[in-house]
Amino acid sequence: MKLRIDFRPSIVVALLAAAALLFWLATCLPGLFWIALPFGLFYTLLLAFALFALVRIRAIERWMVWDTPGRLLIFAPHEDDCVISAGGLGLRNSGLGGVTRVIYLARDETPTLPERREAEARAAWSIAGLGVADLRFLDLMPPLESRDPAKLRAAATALRGIIDEFQPTVIIMPAFEGGHVHHDMTAALIDLLIVPADRFAVFEVPEYSPYVSLLNTPHRILALCARWLFGLVAYNGPPDGVDGRPILKLRMMPAELADKKRMLGAFVSQNAPSLMATRSYPDRLIARTNRRRRSRPFDFDRSYLRFVLALRRWLPARLVDRLLPAQLGTIGRMGTITDWDSEWGRS
């Protein structure tokens, strides 16, 4: 049975340090020097990666205080995404007397499941005090495996109308990160709609991505290092960004974190116990900047993902997946990542 370490990166570093120390001590025993030396060097290297990741976490993460009621507009592709990304913000904003509206953009393609997921979302947000009128369930995204530029253009018009009608002070949207094509579509669409005259703040929310980087994904690096602790440890860290921008962590009270966990527990159809265990962290936000939006969320050609996909062609896939785990591309575009130019019909 594995030791699960949730959201506590320093424990992974300590365990790697202990493993490295044990192998170095073993080199002092008669007859074990040449056997223990490679392991001592390997675990020292893993420890160096983990220490660097810990330094990067301290450098790019900072606490955020939300203490003023606002008009909070949350765009979510799917029903559980908005609670994962902004459940804490919704709870806090409602508690302060603000107004929160949640817009869902993609309808589940499995028969009977859309109605069930809608009911689960209403049950989740009722914990934060939101009613029927505060949640809207739309069908604006193309089917998961399809490209439909015309539907995306219609979605852009609808989303701009929602923004103008609600007049938000803050917008929350998924990050453009390559995890799920509907997430990336939502992020790219809203980014296209924002004009200089808009006076609302916009935050992107990372959720999951196949991107791995020593500089930008420290929690992912720690998770990969922890896998080498003799198969006994699994590190579950919060999501990283893809470009090194600061990650703002909402400062939440213990009762608010407990309520967010209860909200995640409403999504029975989406494996509620797993969501409660892996997604009940304080909301993590990245402030939108006016940088030029890229067609792809990261450089696929020189990525860890491309390396893993290449290895899976030459080595047994199960072996590669065990040693170098990775989400094998953007969900909906597996084997590669989102290309917004193709989705929008520019290529």
PDB file of N, CA, C and O in Angstrom, residues 161-231:
ATOM      1  N   GLY A 161     -21.956  38.138 -25.255  1.00  0.00           N
ATOM      2  CA  GLY A 161     -23.259  38.591 -24.789  1.00  0.00           C
ATOM      3  C   GLY A 161     -23.457  38.328 -23.304  1.00  0.00           C
ATOM      4  O   GLY A 161     -24.022  39.161 -22.577  1.00  0.00           O
ATOM      5  N   ILE A 162     -22.983  37.173 -22.825  1.00  0.00           N
ATOM      6  CA  ILE A 162     -23.092  36.853 -21.404  1.00  0.00           C
ATOM      7  C   ILE A 162     -22.278  37.828 -20.565  1.00  0.00           C
ATOM      8  O   ILE A 162     -22.729  38.317 -19.530  1.00  0.00           O
ATOM      9  N   ILE A 163     -21.080  38.124 -21.021  1.00  0.00           N
ATOM     10  CA  ILE A 163     -20.222  39.071 -20.293  1.00  0.00           C
ATOM     11  C   ILE A 163     -20.877  40.443 -20.226  1.00  0.00           C
ATOM     12  O   ILE A 163     -20.950  41.077 -19.160  1.00  0.00           O
ATOM     13  N   ASP A 164     -21.380  40.919 -21.351  1.00  0.00           N
ATOM     14  CA  ASP A 164     -21.981  42.258 -21.377  1.00  0.00           C
ATOM     15  C   ASP A 164     -23.249  42.316 -20.535  1.00  0.00           C
ATOM     16  O   ASP A 164     -23.539  43.341 -19.897  1.00  0.00           O
ATOM     17  N   GLU A 165     -23.995  41.224 -20.512  1.00  0.00           N
ATOM     18  CA  GLU A 165     -25.237  41.217 -19.731  1.00  0.00           C
ATOM     19  C   GLU A 165     -24.967  41.172 -18.227  1.00  0.00           C
ATOM     20  O   GLU A 165     -25.611  41.869 -17.435  1.00  0.00           O
ATOM     21  N   PHE A 166     -23.992  40.376 -17.806  1.00  0.00           N
ATOM     22  CA  PHE A 166     -23.723  40.212 -16.375  1.00  0.00           C
ATOM     23  C   PHE A 166     -22.877  41.349 -15.805  1.00  0.00           C
ATOM     24  O   PHE A 166     -22.983  41.684 -14.627  1.00  0.00           O
ATOM     25  N   GLN A 167     -21.997  41.927 -16.644  1.00  0.00           N
ATOM     26  CA  GLN A 167     -21.097  43.005 -16.221  1.00  0.00           C
ATOM     27  C   GLN A 167     -20.277  42.592 -14.999  1.00  0.00           C
ATOM     28  O   GLN A 167     -20.402  43.163 -13.911  1.00  0.00           O
ATOM     29  N   PRO A 168     -19.402  41.625 -15.175  1.00  0.00           N
ATOM     30  CA  PRO A 168     -18.636  41.114 -14.035  1.00  0.00           C
ATOM     31  C   PRO A 168     -17.537  42.086 -13.600  1.00  0.00           C
ATOM     32  O   PRO A 168     -17.108  42.949 -14.365  1.00  0.00           O
ATOM     33  N   THR A 169     -17.094  41.908 -12.377  1.00  0.00           N
ATOM     34  CA  THR A 169     -15.864  42.577 -11.925  1.00  0.00           C
ATOM     35  C   THR A 169     -14.677  41.623 -12.026  1.00  0.00           C
ATOM     36  O   THR A 169     -13.526  42.064 -12.117  1.00  0.00           O
ATOM     37  N   VAL A 170     -14.960  40.316 -12.003  1.00  0.00           N
ATOM     38  CA  VAL A 170     -13.905  39.300 -12.110  1.00  0.00           C
ATOM     39  C   VAL A 170     -14.421  38.147 -12.966  1.00  0.00           C
ATOM     40  O   VAL A 170     -15.564  37.700 -12.789  1.00  0.00           O
ATOM     41  N   ILE A 171     -13.576  37.684 -13.889  1.00  0.00           N
ATOM     42  CA  ILE A 171     -13.875  36.497 -14.696  1.00  0.00           C
ATOM     43  C   ILE A 171     -12.859  35.409 -14.366  1.00  0.00           C
ATOM     44  O   ILE A 171     -11.657  35.672 -14.277  1.00  0.00           O
ATOM     45  N   ILE A 172     -13.354  34.201 -14.187  1.00  0.00           N
ATOM     46  CA  ILE A 172     -12.507  33.021 -13.991  1.00  0.00           C
ATOM     47  C   ILE A 172     -12.693  32.112 -15.197  1.00  0.00           C
ATOM     48  O   ILE A 172     -13.821  31.805 -15.589  1.00  0.00           O
ATOM     49  N   MET A 173     -11.576  31.680 -15.794  1.00  0.00           N
ATOM     50  CA  MET A 173     -11.662  30.794 -16.947  1.00  0.00           C
ATOM     51  C   MET A 173     -10.553  29.745 -16.862  1.00  0.00           C
ATOM     52  O   MET A 173      -9.574  29.921 -16.122  1.00  0.00           O
ATOM     53  N   PRO A 174     -10.677  28.626 -17.590  1.00  0.00           N
ATOM     54  CA  PRO A 174      -9.606  27.628 -17.583  1.00  0.00           C
ATOM     55  C   PRO A 174      -8.325  28.205 -18.166  1.00  0.00           C
ATOM     56  O   PRO A 174      -8.341  29.160 -18.945  1.00  0.00           O
ATOM     57  N   ALA A 175      -7.219  27.608 -17.792  1.00  0.00           N
ATOM     58  CA  ALA A 175      -5.934  27.973 -18.392  1.00  0.00           C
ATOM     59  C   ALA A 175      -5.791  27.298 -19.755  1.00  0.00           C
ATOM     60  O   ALA A 175      -6.329  26.212 -19.987  1.00  0.00           O
ATOM     61  N   PHE A 176      -5.073  27.954 -20.629  1.00  0.00           N
ATOM     62  CA  PHE A 176      -4.731  27.385 -21.935  1.00  0.00           C
ATOM     63  C   PHE A 176      -3.474  26.541 -21.712  1.00  0.00           C
ATOM     64  O   PHE A 176      -2.350  27.035 -21.782  1.00  0.00           O
ATOM     65  N   GLU A 177      -3.660  25.237 -21.404  1.00  0.00           N
ATOM     66  CA  GLU A 177      -2.559  24.432 -20.899  1.00  0.00           C
ATOM     67  C   GLU A 177      -2.407  23.071 -21.559  1.00  0.00           C
ATOM     68  O   GLU A 177      -1.486  22.322 -21.239  1.00  0.00           O
ATOM     69  N   GLY A 178      -3.316  22.707 -22.465  1.00  0.00           N
ATOM     70  CA  GLY A 178      -3.165  21.442 -23.179  1.00  0.00           C
ATOM     71  C   GLY A 178      -3.704  20.227 -22.473  1.00  0.00           C
ATOM     72  O   GLY A 178      -3.455  19.107 -22.912  1.00  0.00           O
ATOM     73  N   GLY A 179      -4.479  20.412 -21.391  1.00  0.00           N
ATOM     74  CA  GLY A 179      -5.009  19.262 -20.672  1.00  0.00           C
ATOM     75  C   GLY A 179      -6.241  18.661 -21.321  1.00  0.00           C
ATOM     76  O   GLY A 179      -6.364  17.441 -21.441  1.00  0.00           O
ATOM     77  N   HIS A 180      -7.171  19.509 -21.730  1.00  0.00           N
ATOM     78  CA  HIS A 180      -8.434  19.065 -22.332  1.00  0.00           C
ATOM     79  C   HIS A 180      -8.793  20.091 -23.400  1.00  0.00           C
ATOM     80  O   HIS A 180      -8.734  21.300 -23.163  1.00  0.00           O
ATOM     81  N   VAL A 181      -9.187  19.621 -24.571  1.00  0.00           N
ATOM     82  CA  VAL A 181      -9.421  20.539 -25.678  1.00  0.00           C
ATOM     83  C   VAL A 181     -10.557  21.517 -25.378  1.00  0.00           C
ATOM     84  O   VAL A 181     -10.507  22.683 -25.791  1.00  0.00           O
ATOM     85  N   HIS A 182     -11.585  21.100 -24.632  1.00  0.00           N
ATOM     86  CA  HIS A 182     -12.667  22.021 -24.288  1.00  0.00           C
ATOM     87  C   HIS A 182     -12.186  23.120 -23.332  1.00  0.00           C
ATOM     88  O   HIS A 182     -12.639  24.261 -23.422  1.00  0.00           O
ATOM     89  N   HIS A 183     -11.283  22.789 -22.432  1.00  0.00           N
ATOM     90  CA  HIS A 183     -10.698  23.808 -21.563  1.00  0.00           C
ATOM     91  C   HIS A 183      -9.933  24.830 -22.400  1.00  0.00           C
ATOM     92  O   HIS A 183     -10.058  26.046 -22.200  1.00  0.00           O
ATOM     93  N   ASP A 184      -9.115  24.318 -23.322  1.00  0.00           N
ATOM     94  CA  ASP A 184      -8.307  25.218 -24.150  1.00  0.00           C
ATOM     95  C   ASP A 184      -9.182  26.075 -25.058  1.00  0.00           C
ATOM     96  O   ASP A 184      -8.901  27.260 -25.282  1.00  0.00           O
ATOM     97  N   MET A 185     -10.250  25.496 -25.589  1.00  0.00           N
ATOM     98  CA  MET A 185     -11.169  26.267 -26.421  1.00  0.00           C
ATOM     99  C   MET A 185     -11.806  27.395 -25.622  1.00  0.00           C
ATOM    100  O   MET A 185     -11.903  28.539 -26.093  1.00  0.00           O
ATOM    101  N   THR A 186     -12.232  27.091 -24.412  1.00  0.00           N
ATOM    102  CA  THR A 186     -12.851  28.112 -23.566  1.00  0.00           C
ATOM    103  C   THR A 186     -11.881  29.242 -23.283  1.00  0.00           C
ATOM    104  O   THR A 186     -12.223  30.433 -23.400  1.00  0.00           O
ATOM    105  N   ALA A 187     -10.652  28.890 -22.918  1.00  0.00           N
ATOM    106  CA  ALA A 187      -9.646  29.908 -22.623  1.00  0.00           C
ATOM    107  C   ALA A 187      -9.347  30.773 -23.840  1.00  0.00           C
ATOM    108  O   ALA A 187      -9.269  32.003 -23.746  1.00  0.00           O
ATOM    109  N   ALA A 188      -9.184  30.130 -24.987  1.00  0.00           N
ATOM    110  CA  ALA A 188      -8.841  30.877 -26.198  1.00  0.00           C
ATOM    111  C   ALA A 188      -9.994  31.783 -26.638  1.00  0.00           C
ATOM    112  O   ALA A 188      -9.773  32.920 -27.078  1.00  0.00           O
ATOM    113  N   LEU A 189     -11.225  31.295 -26.533  1.00  0.00           N
ATOM    114  CA  LEU A 189     -12.378  32.107 -26.919  1.00  0.00           C
ATOM    115  C   LEU A 189     -12.488  33.367 -26.063  1.00  0.00           C
ATOM    116  O   LEU A 189     -12.652  34.479 -26.582  1.00  0.00           O
ATOM    117  N   ILE A 190     -12.415  33.206 -24.753  1.00  0.00           N
ATOM    118  CA  ILE A 190     -12.557  34.370 -23.871  1.00  0.00           C
ATOM    119  C   ILE A 190     -11.408  35.338 -24.073  1.00  0.00           C
ATOM    120  O   ILE A 190     -11.599  36.558 -24.063  1.00  0.00           O
ATOM    121  N   ASP A 191     -10.216  34.793 -24.296  1.00  0.00           N
ATOM    122  CA  ASP A 191      -9.079  35.665 -24.560  1.00  0.00           C
ATOM    123  C   ASP A 191      -9.299  36.501 -25.822  1.00  0.00           C
ATOM    124  O   ASP A 191      -8.906  37.674 -25.874  1.00  0.00           O
ATOM    125  N   LEU A 192      -9.933  35.915 -26.832  1.00  0.00           N
ATOM    126  CA  LEU A 192     -10.232  36.658 -28.063  1.00  0.00           C
ATOM    127  C   LEU A 192     -11.239  37.781 -27.826  1.00  0.00           C
ATOM    128  O   LEU A 192     -11.197  38.810 -28.505  1.00  0.00           O
ATOM    129  N   LEU A 193     -12.146  37.580 -26.860  1.00  0.00           N
ATOM    130  CA  LEU A 193     -13.253  38.511 -26.659  1.00  0.00           C
ATOM    131  C   LEU A 193     -12.869  39.751 -25.867  1.00  0.00           C
ATOM    132  O   LEU A 193     -13.555  40.760 -25.937  1.00  0.00           O
ATOM    133  N   ILE A 194     -11.813  39.659 -25.091  1.00  0.00           N
ATOM    134  CA  ILE A 194     -11.455  40.762 -24.192  1.00  0.00           C
ATOM    135  C   ILE A 194     -10.863  41.908 -24.998  1.00  0.00           C
ATOM    136  O   ILE A 194      -9.988  41.714 -25.849  1.00  0.00           O
ATOM    137  N   VAL A 195     -11.348  43.112 -24.721  1.00  0.00           N
ATOM    138  CA  VAL A 195     -10.886  44.313 -25.419  1.00  0.00           C
ATOM    139  C   VAL A 195     -10.338  45.295 -24.389  1.00  0.00           C
ATOM    140  O   VAL A 195     -10.625  45.199 -23.190  1.00  0.00           O
ATOM    141  N   PRO A 196      -9.516  46.259 -24.831  1.00  0.00           N
ATOM    142  CA  PRO A 196      -8.912  47.206 -23.882  1.00  0.00           C
ATOM    143  C   PRO A 196      -9.927  47.965 -23.033  1.00  0.00           C
ATOM    144  O   PRO A 196      -9.614  48.372 -21.910  1.00  0.00           O
ATOM    145  N   ALA A 197     -11.136  48.155 -23.540  1.00  0.00           N
ATOM    146  CA  ALA A 197     -12.134  48.920 -22.782  1.00  0.00           C
ATOM    147  C   ALA A 197     -12.699  48.143 -21.598  1.00  0.00           C
ATOM    148  O   ALA A 197     -13.316  48.735 -20.705  1.00  0.00           O
ATOM    149  N   ASP A 198     -12.511  46.818 -21.571  1.00  0.00           N
ATOM    150  CA  ASP A 198     -13.036  46.013 -20.467  1.00  0.00           C
ATOM    151  C   ASP A 198     -12.318  46.362 -19.167  1.00  0.00           C
ATOM    152  O   ASP A 198     -11.095  46.526 -19.149  1.00  0.00           O
ATOM    153  N   ARG A 199     -13.087  46.436 -18.090  1.00  0.00           N
ATOM    154  CA  ARG A 199     -12.529  46.848 -16.808  1.00  0.00           C
ATOM    155  C   ARG A 199     -12.601  45.753 -15.747  1.00  0.00           C
ATOM    156  O   ARG A 199     -12.455  46.028 -14.566  1.00  0.00           O
ATOM    157  N   PHE A 200     -12.839  44.530 -16.150  1.00  0.00           N
ATOM    158  CA  PHE A 200     -12.879  43.441 -15.186  1.00  0.00           C
ATOM    159  C   PHE A 200     -11.519  42.732 -15.137  1.00  0.00           C
ATOM    160  O   PHE A 200     -10.756  42.755 -16.099  1.00  0.00           O
ATOM    161  N   ALA A 201     -11.230  42.134 -13.992  1.00  0.00           N
ATOM    162  CA  ALA A 201     -10.032  41.320 -13.852  1.00  0.00           C
ATOM    163  C   ALA A 201     -10.298  39.925 -14.416  1.00  0.00           C
ATOM    164  O   ALA A 201     -11.428  39.426 -14.345  1.00  0.00           O
ATOM    165  N   VAL A 202      -9.279  39.307 -14.985  1.00  0.00           N
ATOM    166  CA  VAL A 202      -9.416  37.968 -15.564  1.00  0.00           C
ATOM    167  C   VAL A 202      -8.332  37.067 -14.977  1.00  0.00           C
ATOM    168  O   VAL A 202      -7.158  37.432 -14.963  1.00  0.00           O
ATOM    169  N   PHE A 203      -8.753  35.912 -14.505  1.00  0.00           N
ATOM    170  CA  PHE A 203      -7.820  34.931 -13.961  1.00  0.00           C
ATOM    171  C   PHE A 203      -7.983  33.608 -14.684  1.00  0.00           C
ATOM    172  O   PHE A 203      -9.094  33.146 -14.931  1.00  0.00           O
ATOM    173  N   GLU A 204      -6.857  33.008 -15.033  1.00  0.00           N
ATOM    174  CA  GLU A 204      -6.830  31.674 -15.609  1.00  0.00           C
ATOM    175  C   GLU A 204      -6.586  30.670 -14.487  1.00  0.00           C
ATOM    176  O   GLU A 204      -5.885  30.972 -13.520  1.00  0.00           O
ATOM    177  N   VAL A 205      -7.149  29.477 -14.649  1.00  0.00           N
ATOM    178  CA  VAL A 205      -7.018  28.461 -13.606  1.00  0.00           C
ATOM    179  C   VAL A 205      -6.431  27.180 -14.188  1.00  0.00           C
ATOM    180  O   VAL A 205      -7.056  26.538 -15.034  1.00  0.00           O
ATOM    181  N   PRO A 206      -5.227  26.795 -13.770  1.00  0.00           N
ATOM    182  CA  PRO A 206      -4.683  25.507 -14.218  1.00  0.00           C
ATOM    183  C   PRO A 206      -5.408  24.360 -13.541  1.00  0.00           C
ATOM    184  O   PRO A 206      -5.835  24.464 -12.386  1.00  0.00           O
ATOM    185  N   GLU A 207      -5.543  23.259 -14.264  1.00  0.00           N
ATOM    186  CA  GLU A 207      -6.207  22.092 -13.687  1.00  0.00           C
ATOM    187  C   GLU A 207      -5.404  20.824 -13.922  1.00  0.00           C
ATOM    188  O   GLU A 207      -5.092  20.083 -13.000  1.00  0.00           O
ATOM    189  N   TYR A 208      -5.053  20.534 -15.172  1.00  0.00           N
ATOM    190  CA  TYR A 208      -4.155  19.418 -15.461  1.00  0.00           C
ATOM    191  C   TYR A 208      -3.605  19.614 -16.867  1.00  0.00           C
ATOM    192  O   TYR A 208      -4.226  20.252 -17.719  1.00  0.00           O
ATOM    193  N   SER A 209      -2.417  19.074 -17.101  1.00  0.00           N
ATOM    194  CA  SER A 209      -1.742  19.291 -18.377  1.00  0.00           C
ATOM    195  C   SER A 209      -0.667  18.227 -18.555  1.00  0.00           C
ATOM    196  O   SER A 209      -0.106  17.742 -17.566  1.00  0.00           O
ATOM    197  N   PRO A 210      -0.341  17.864 -19.797  1.00  0.00           N
ATOM    198  CA  PRO A 210       0.775  16.939 -20.031  1.00  0.00           C
ATOM    199  C   PRO A 210       2.142  17.628 -20.019  1.00  0.00           C
ATOM    200  O   PRO A 210       3.160  16.985 -20.256  1.00  0.00           O
ATOM    201  N   TYR A 211       2.168  18.910 -19.725  1.00  0.00           N
ATOM    202  CA  TYR A 211       3.410  19.677 -19.755  1.00  0.00           C
ATOM    203  C   TYR A 211       4.273  19.359 -18.537  1.00  0.00           C
ATOM    204  O   TYR A 211       3.785  19.275 -17.410  1.00  0.00           O
ATOM    205  N   VAL A 212       5.576  19.202 -18.758  1.00  0.00           N
ATOM    206  CA  VAL A 212       6.551  18.978 -17.681  1.00  0.00           C
ATOM    207  C   VAL A 212       7.746  19.881 -17.925  1.00  0.00           C
ATOM    208  O   VAL A 212       8.289  19.924 -19.030  1.00  0.00           O
ATOM    209  N   SER A 213       8.155  20.606 -16.887  1.00  0.00           N
ATOM    210  CA  SER A 213       9.283  21.529 -17.007  1.00  0.00           C
ATOM    211  C   SER A 213       9.933  21.693 -15.641  1.00  0.00           C
ATOM    212  O   SER A 213       9.245  21.856 -14.633  1.00  0.00           O
ATOM    213  N   LEU A 214      11.260  21.670 -15.605  1.00  0.00           N
ATOM    214  CA  LEU A 214      11.972  21.909 -14.343  1.00  0.00           C
ATOM    215  C   LEU A 214      11.648  23.281 -13.781  1.00  0.00           C
ATOM    216  O   LEU A 214      11.515  23.456 -12.569  1.00  0.00           O
ATOM    217  N   LEU A 215      11.496  24.262 -14.662  1.00  0.00           N
ATOM    218  CA  LEU A 215      11.258  25.631 -14.210  1.00  0.00           C
ATOM    219  C   LEU A 215       9.800  25.894 -13.859  1.00  0.00           C
ATOM    220  O   LEU A 215       9.504  26.568 -12.875  1.00  0.00           O
ATOM    221  N   ASN A 216       8.884  25.367 -14.650  1.00  0.00           N
ATOM    222  CA  ASN A 216       7.489  25.807 -14.561  1.00  0.00           C
ATOM    223  C   ASN A 216       6.532  24.829 -13.899  1.00  0.00           C
ATOM    224  O   ASN A 216       5.415  25.223 -13.554  1.00  0.00           O
ATOM    225  N   THR A 217       6.924  23.563 -13.738  1.00  0.00           N
ATOM    226  CA  THR A 217       6.005  22.586 -13.138  1.00  0.00           C
ATOM    227  C   THR A 217       6.667  21.881 -11.953  1.00  0.00           C
ATOM    228  O   THR A 217       6.897  20.664 -11.989  1.00  0.00           O
ATOM    229  N   PRO A 218       6.959  22.596 -10.892  1.00  0.00           N
ATOM    230  CA  PRO A 218       7.680  21.975  -9.772  1.00  0.00           C
ATOM    231  C   PRO A 218       6.913  20.840  -9.098  1.00  0.00           C
ATOM    232  O   PRO A 218       7.524  19.847  -8.674  1.00  0.00           O
ATOM    233  N   HIS A 219       5.595  20.958  -8.983  1.00  0.00           N
ATOM    234  CA  HIS A 219       4.836  19.872  -8.360  1.00  0.00           C
ATOM    235  C   HIS A 219       4.871  18.611  -9.219  1.00  0.00           C
ATOM    236  O   HIS A 219       4.914  17.496  -8.693  1.00  0.00           O
ATOM    237  N   ARG A 220       4.864  18.772 -10.539  1.00  0.00           N
ATOM    238  CA  ARG A 220       4.965  17.601 -11.421  1.00  0.00           C
ATOM    239  C   ARG A 220       6.348  16.948 -11.283  1.00  0.00           C
ATOM    240  O   ARG A 220       6.462  15.716 -11.291  1.00  0.00           O
ATOM    241  N   ILE A 221       7.393  17.749 -11.161  1.00  0.00           N
ATOM    242  CA  ILE A 221       8.742  17.204 -10.978  1.00  0.00           C
ATOM    243  C   ILE A 221       8.800  16.399  -9.684  1.00  0.00           C
ATOM    244  O   ILE A 221       9.361  15.294  -9.632  1.00  0.00           O
ATOM    245  N   LEU A 222       8.218  16.927  -8.615  1.00  0.00           N
ATOM    246  CA  LEU A 222       8.211  16.200  -7.345  1.00  0.00           C
ATOM    247  C   LEU A 222       7.445  14.883  -7.459  1.00  0.00           C
ATOM    248  O   LEU A 222       7.846  13.867  -6.886  1.00  0.00           O
ATOM    249  N   ALA A 223       6.335  14.904  -8.198  1.00  0.00           N
ATOM    250  CA  ALA A 223       5.563  13.671  -8.376  1.00  0.00           C
ATOM    251  C   ALA A 223       6.379  12.620  -9.123  1.00  0.00           C
ATOM    252  O   ALA A 223       6.345  11.428  -8.778  1.00  0.00           O
ATOM    253  N   LEU A 224       7.128  13.041 -10.144  1.00  0.00           N
ATOM    254  CA  LEU A 224       7.955  12.104 -10.901  1.00  0.00           C
ATOM    255  C   LEU A 224       9.093  11.569 -10.038  1.00  0.00           C
ATOM    256  O   LEU A 224       9.428  10.376 -10.097  1.00  0.00           O
ATOM    257  N   CYS A 225       9.698  12.432  -9.218  1.00  0.00           N
ATOM    258  CA  CYS A 225      10.777  11.983  -8.331  1.00  0.00           C
ATOM    259  C   CYS A 225      10.249  11.004  -7.285  1.00  0.00           C
ATOM    260  O   CYS A 225      10.906   9.998  -6.967  1.00  0.00           O
ATOM    261  N   ALA A 226       9.064  11.280  -6.753  1.00  0.00           N
ATOM    262  CA  ALA A 226       8.507  10.427  -5.697  1.00  0.00           C
ATOM    263  C   ALA A 226       8.240   9.012  -6.188  1.00  0.00           C
ATOM    264  O   ALA A 226       8.249   8.063  -5.394  1.00  0.00           O
ATOM    265  N   ARG A 227       8.015   8.845  -7.482  1.00  0.00           N
ATOM    266  CA  ARG A 227       7.749   7.503  -8.013  1.00  0.00           C
ATOM    267  C   ARG A 227       8.945   6.573  -7.832  1.00  0.00           C
ATOM    268  O   ARG A 227       8.796   5.345  -7.912  1.00  0.00           O
ATOM    269  N   TRP A 228      10.149   7.144  -7.631  1.00  0.00           N
ATOM    270  CA  TRP A 228      11.342   6.321  -7.470  1.00  0.00           C
ATOM    271  C   TRP A 228      11.613   5.963  -6.014  1.00  0.00           C
ATOM    272  O   TRP A 228      12.657   5.370  -5.709  1.00  0.00           O
ATOM    273  N   LEU A 229      10.695   6.297  -5.114  1.00  0.00           N
ATOM    274  CA  LEU A 229      10.860   5.914  -3.713  1.00  0.00           C
ATOM    275  C   LEU A 229      10.346   4.491  -3.497  1.00  0.00           C
ATOM    276  O   LEU A 229       9.447   4.231  -2.711  1.00  0.00           O
ATOM    277  N   PHE A 230      10.930   3.583  -4.301  1.00  0.00           N
ATOM    278  CA  PHE A 230      10.713   2.142  -4.177  1.00  0.00           C
ATOM    279  C   PHE A 230       9.251   1.738  -4.377  1.00  0.00           C
ATOM    280  O   PHE A 230       8.811   0.702  -3.889  1.00  0.00           O
ATOM    281  N   GLY A 231       8.486   2.597  -5.094  1.00  0.00           N
ATOM    282  CA  GLY A 231       7.086   2.298  -5.351  1.00  0.00           C
ATOM    283  C   GLY A 231       6.193   2.413  -4.134  1.00  0.00           C
ATOM    284  O   GLY A 231       5.043   1.975  -4.172  1.00  0.00           O
TER     285      GLY A 231
END
